[in-house]
GROMACS .gro file of C-alpha atoms in nm:
model
  233
    1ARG     CA    1   0.416   0.378  15.977
    2LEU     CA    2   0.129   0.689  16.013
    3LEU     CA    3   0.133   0.907  15.704
    4ASN     CA    4   0.152   1.316  15.697
    5PRO     CA    5   0.015   1.484  15.392
    6GLY     CA    6   0.298   1.516  15.099
    7GLU     CA    7   0.460   1.134  15.213
    8ARG     CA    8   0.418   0.834  14.997
    9LEU     CA    9   0.228   0.530  15.119
   10THR     CA   10   0.292   0.220  14.916
   11LEU     CA   11   0.020  -0.040  14.900
   12ASP     CA   12   0.115  -0.453  14.911
   13ASP     CA   13   0.002  -0.477  14.537
   14GLY     CA   14   0.273  -0.223  14.437
   15SER     CA   15   0.049   0.102  14.399
   16SER     CA   16   0.080   0.416  14.581
   17ILE     CA   17  -0.090   0.715  14.747
   18VAL     CA   18   0.045   1.035  14.829
   19ILE     CA   19  -0.164   1.373  14.930
   20GLN     CA   20  -0.045   1.602  14.758
   21PRO     CA   21  -0.065   1.984  14.920
   22TRP     CA   22  -0.258   2.222  14.644
   23ASN     CA   23  -0.002   2.435  14.425
   24GLY     CA   24  -0.241   2.755  14.394
   25SER     CA   25  -0.312   2.714  14.050
   26SER     CA   26  -0.430   2.381  13.939
   27ARG     CA   27  -0.749   2.195  14.042
   28LEU     CA   28  -0.860   2.198  14.420
   29ASN     CA   29  -0.992   1.883  14.576
   30VAL     CA   30  -1.143   1.933  14.913
   31LEU     CA   31  -1.316   1.646  15.113
   32VAL     CA   32  -1.567   1.777  15.305
   33MET     CA   33  -1.712   1.574  15.599
   34GLY     CA   34  -2.030   1.605  15.815
   35ILE     CA   35  -1.927   1.412  16.166
   36ASP     CA   36  -2.203   1.232  16.348
   37ARG     CA   37  -2.131   1.436  16.675
   38ARG     CA   38  -2.351   1.561  16.890
   39PRO     CA   39  -2.351   1.896  17.138
   40GLY     CA   40  -2.112   1.819  17.427
   41GLU     CA   41  -1.847   1.576  17.237
   42THR     CA   42  -1.531   1.636  17.139
   43GLY     CA   43  -1.289   1.480  16.919
   44LEU     CA   44  -1.291   1.364  16.577
   45GLY     CA   45  -1.315   1.021  16.637
   46TYR     CA   46  -1.693   1.005  16.491
   47ARG     CA   47  -1.841   0.846  16.160
   48THR     CA   48  -1.855   1.073  15.841
   49ASP     CA   49  -2.241   1.033  15.775
   50THR     CA   50  -2.193   1.337  15.496
   51MET     CA   51  -1.923   1.292  15.291
   52MET     CA   52  -1.842   1.514  14.973
   53LEU     CA   53  -1.547   1.530  14.742
   54VAL     CA   54  -1.566   1.917  14.598
   55SER     CA   55  -1.343   2.017  14.323
   56PHE     CA   56  -1.256   2.365  14.206
   57ASN     CA   57  -1.124   2.457  13.886
   58PRO     CA   58  -0.973   2.821  13.938
   59ALA     CA   59  -0.920   2.864  13.558
   60THR     CA   60  -1.300   2.850  13.471
   61LYS     CA   61  -1.417   2.953  13.854
   62GLN     CA   62  -1.660   2.618  13.815
   63LEU     CA   63  -1.739   2.414  14.110
   64GLY     CA   64  -1.837   2.022  14.136
   65ILE     CA   65  -1.976   1.831  14.391
   66LEU     CA   66  -1.986   1.453  14.459
   67SER     CA   67  -2.162   1.303  14.757
   68ILE     CA   68  -1.988   0.985  14.812
   69PRO     CA   69  -2.236   0.707  14.976
   70ARG     CA   70  -2.167   0.672  15.338
   71ASP     CA   71  -2.203   0.276  15.336
   72LEU     CA   72  -1.973   0.222  15.075
   73PHE     CA   73  -1.750  -0.091  15.137
   74VAL     CA   74  -1.414  -0.001  15.063
   75GLN     CA   75  -1.034  -0.071  15.105
   76ILE     CA   76  -0.857   0.173  15.407
   77PRO     CA   77  -0.509   0.191  15.397
   78GLY     CA   78  -0.369  -0.044  15.657
   79TYR     CA   79  -0.661  -0.262  15.697
   80SER     CA   80  -0.699  -0.647  15.514
   81ALA     CA   81  -1.078  -0.659  15.537
   82ARG     CA   82  -1.314  -0.369  15.381
   83GLN     CA   83  -1.490  -0.131  15.572
   84ARG     CA   84  -1.723   0.119  15.555
   85ILE     CA   85  -1.600   0.467  15.388
   86ASN     CA   86  -1.777   0.674  15.688
   87THR     CA   87  -1.514   0.471  15.927
   88ALA     CA   88  -1.202   0.615  15.804
   89LEU     CA   89  -1.187   0.913  15.992
   90SER     CA   90  -1.273   0.732  16.331
   91LEU     CA   91  -1.002   0.451  16.259
   92GLY     CA   92  -0.745   0.722  16.168
   93GLU     CA   93  -0.841   0.911  16.511
   94LEU     CA   94  -0.813   0.550  16.681
   95GLN     CA   95  -0.471   0.479  16.561
   96ARG     CA   96  -0.307   0.847  16.675
   97SER     CA   97  -0.526   1.149  16.727
   98GLY     CA   98  -0.543   1.409  16.407
   99TYR     CA   99  -0.489   1.112  16.188
  100GLY     CA  100  -0.799   1.086  16.099
  101PRO     CA  101  -0.881   1.337  15.800
  102THR     CA  102  -0.548   1.190  15.659
  103LEU     CA  103  -0.686   0.841  15.630
  104ALA     CA  104  -1.020   0.985  15.509
  105MET     CA  105  -0.866   1.154  15.245
  106GLN     CA  106  -0.626   0.864  15.178
  107THR     CA  107  -0.928   0.638  15.119
  108VAL     CA  108  -1.116   0.849  14.910
  109GLN     CA  109  -0.770   0.890  14.660
  110LEU     CA  110  -0.749   0.529  14.667
  111ASN     CA  111  -1.110   0.408  14.576
  112LEU     CA  112  -1.188   0.705  14.387
  113GLY     CA  113  -0.880   0.767  14.172
  114ILE     CA  114  -0.920   1.149  14.254
  115GLY     CA  115  -0.622   1.331  14.412
  116VAL     CA  116  -0.743   1.485  14.726
  117ASN     CA  117  -0.577   1.807  14.843
  118ALA     CA  118  -0.721   1.922  15.160
  119PHE     CA  119  -1.012   1.865  15.373
  120VAL     CA  120  -1.314   2.046  15.601
  121ILE     CA  121  -1.479   1.872  15.884
  122ALA     CA  122  -1.814   1.999  16.037
  123ASP     CA  123  -2.029   1.909  16.308
  124PHE     CA  124  -2.388   1.949  16.348
  125THR     CA  125  -2.371   2.274  16.515
  126ALA     CA  126  -2.161   2.431  16.268
  127LEU     CA  127  -2.420   2.413  16.023
  128ILE     CA  128  -2.716   2.496  16.263
  129LYS     CA  129  -2.515   2.803  16.364
  130VAL     CA  130  -2.406   2.932  16.017
  131ILE     CA  131  -2.767   2.929  15.855
  132ASP     CA  132  -2.887   3.106  16.123
  133ALA     CA  133  -2.635   3.365  16.063
  134ILE     CA  134  -2.736   3.418  15.712
  135GLY     CA  135  -3.107   3.439  15.826
  136GLY     CA  136  -3.183   3.082  15.712
  137ILE     CA  137  -3.235   2.942  15.396
  138ASP     CA  138  -3.480   2.883  15.123
  139VAL     CA  139  -3.548   2.516  15.025
  140ASP     CA  140  -3.760   2.364  14.755
  141VAL     CA  141  -3.901   2.046  14.932
  142PRO     CA  142  -3.981   1.824  14.646
  143TYR     CA  143  -4.220   1.581  14.845
  144ALA     CA  144  -4.384   1.594  15.204
  145ILE     CA  145  -4.140   1.437  15.448
  146THR     CA  146  -4.270   1.258  15.768
  147ASP     CA  147  -4.017   1.089  15.989
  148TYR     CA  148  -4.129   1.069  16.345
  149GLU     CA  149  -3.771   0.837  16.414
  150PHE     CA  150  -3.591   1.120  16.331
  151PRO     CA  151  -3.295   1.121  16.626
  152ASP     CA  152  -3.226   1.455  16.840
  153MET     CA  153  -2.915   1.548  16.990
  154ASN     CA  154  -2.939   1.358  17.290
  155TYR     CA  155  -3.022   1.019  17.113
  156GLY     CA  156  -3.393   1.029  17.147
  157TYR     CA  157  -3.653   1.125  16.862
  158ASP     CA  158  -3.750   1.462  16.753
  159PRO     CA  159  -3.990   1.408  16.446
  160LEU     CA  160  -3.948   1.601  16.111
  161ILE     CA  161  -4.264   1.674  15.933
  162LEU     CA  162  -4.229   1.889  15.615
  163SER     CA  163  -4.508   1.972  15.330
  164ALA     CA  164  -4.418   1.976  14.987
  165GLY     CA  165  -4.334   2.312  14.824
  166LEU     CA  166  -4.099   2.595  14.893
  167GLN     CA  167  -3.991   2.635  15.240
  168HIS     CA  168  -3.777   2.876  15.461
  169MET     CA  169  -3.578   2.681  15.712
  170ASP     CA  170  -3.355   2.790  16.025
  171GLY     CA  171  -3.042   2.633  16.101
  172TYR     CA  172  -3.202   2.383  16.306
  173THR     CA  173  -3.472   2.248  16.069
  174ALA     CA  174  -3.248   2.263  15.786
  175GLN     CA  175  -2.988   2.007  15.941
  176LYS     CA  176  -3.282   1.779  16.003
  177TYR     CA  177  -3.339   1.817  15.652
  178SER     CA  178  -3.046   1.699  15.554
  179ARG     CA  179  -3.006   1.432  15.794
  180THR     CA  180  -3.352   1.245  15.776
  181ARG     CA  181  -3.313   0.912  15.557
  182HIS     CA  182  -3.623   0.733  15.684
  183GLY     CA  183  -3.864   0.663  15.413
  184ASP     CA  184  -3.612   0.693  15.125
  185SER     CA  185  -3.265   0.608  15.021
  186ASP     CA  186  -2.929   0.758  15.112
  187PHE     CA  187  -2.892   0.886  14.765
  188ASP     CA  188  -3.189   1.120  14.827
  189ARG     CA  189  -3.056   1.178  15.135
  190ALA     CA  190  -2.724   1.334  14.975
  191ALA     CA  191  -2.923   1.504  14.691
  192ARG     CA  192  -3.073   1.692  14.987
  193GLN     CA  193  -2.768   1.784  15.118
  194GLN     CA  194  -2.654   1.883  14.802
  195GLN     CA  195  -2.967   2.104  14.785
  196VAL     CA  196  -2.898   2.287  15.141
  197ILE     CA  197  -2.527   2.336  14.997
  198PHE     CA  198  -2.679   2.575  14.698
  199ALA     CA  199  -2.951   2.718  14.924
  200ILE     CA  200  -2.682   2.880  15.144
  201ARG     CA  201  -2.481   2.956  14.833
  202ASP     CA  202  -2.783   3.147  14.712
  203GLN     CA  203  -2.850   3.328  15.026
  204VAL     CA  204  -2.455   3.447  15.133
  205LEU     CA  205  -2.475   3.570  14.731
  206SER     CA  206  -2.795   3.759  14.777
  207LEU     CA  207  -2.733   4.106  14.782
  208GLU     CA  208  -2.925   4.168  15.109
  209SER     CA  209  -2.736   3.959  15.316
  210LEU     CA  210  -2.366   3.957  15.203
  211PRO     CA  211  -2.286   4.289  15.336
  212GLN     CA  212  -2.434   4.228  15.675
  213LEU     CA  213  -2.249   3.890  15.651
  214ILE     CA  214  -1.925   4.075  15.593
  215ILE     CA  215  -1.940   4.258  15.913
  216GLN     CA  216  -2.048   3.971  16.105
  217ALA     CA  217  -1.776   3.760  15.976
  218PRO     CA  218  -1.513   3.774  16.273
  219SER     CA  219  -1.821   3.680  16.521
  220LEU     CA  220  -1.964   3.399  16.323
  221TYR     CA  221  -1.588   3.229  16.259
  222SER     CA  222  -1.537   3.236  16.650
  223SER     CA  223  -1.897   3.070  16.723
  224VAL     CA  224  -1.807   2.818  16.462
  225SER     CA  225  -1.423   2.749  16.558
  226GLN     CA  226  -1.480   2.451  16.794
  227ASN     CA  227  -1.736   2.294  16.564
  228VAL     CA  228  -1.519   2.333  16.216
  229TYR     CA  229  -1.150   2.161  16.129
  230THR     CA  230  -0.932   2.195  15.851
  231GLY     CA  231  -0.621   2.168  15.718
  232PHE     CA  232  -0.651   2.527  15.512
  233SER     CA  233  -0.528   2.876  15.740
   0.00000   0.00000   0.00000
């Protein structure tokens, strides 16, 4: 039987999984997923090639981010053979439309032993639109990147060539920087993704951009509403 948040799943070893909603005061753990979905494609039946567990402590106002390697072979509830962790969302969607996020949260909670309260899913377009809306981001590229096999949005190639040093990136360049993985490891890619997240934070919190961003909030939400999925209001 498929689970909804708050319901209990008992495994064959006697252990159980319950996705608990946030109570508003304890630590909030959110599974943030970036799906491999191109423009024009719909639904959630895609691999989560970016997975981050974001943990917020409301008492101290501190935030922690744990990047989850996409190629971890893990136990997925309901499947006897181990699967790549980035397939949990799509496997859930194959079972029932809209169940993918719950199965992904259950999978992370089961394998990491960390309670997951909520989820946020975004595709490539959402990242591009948000970064463009805040005027781009500044990223210190640690070493030169030459990726002639970077995939474009239509399953072709769109080479990425960046020099080392501080770079101002628009949304499209930033998503390429976040996704490139030729020439180094998935751990390096995870580090780049966190770097982009913090660069977005720095730009949003700067005195120059915050007032304008507040004004743009309604139109920005409208523009990304089809590209972001979450259980949050």
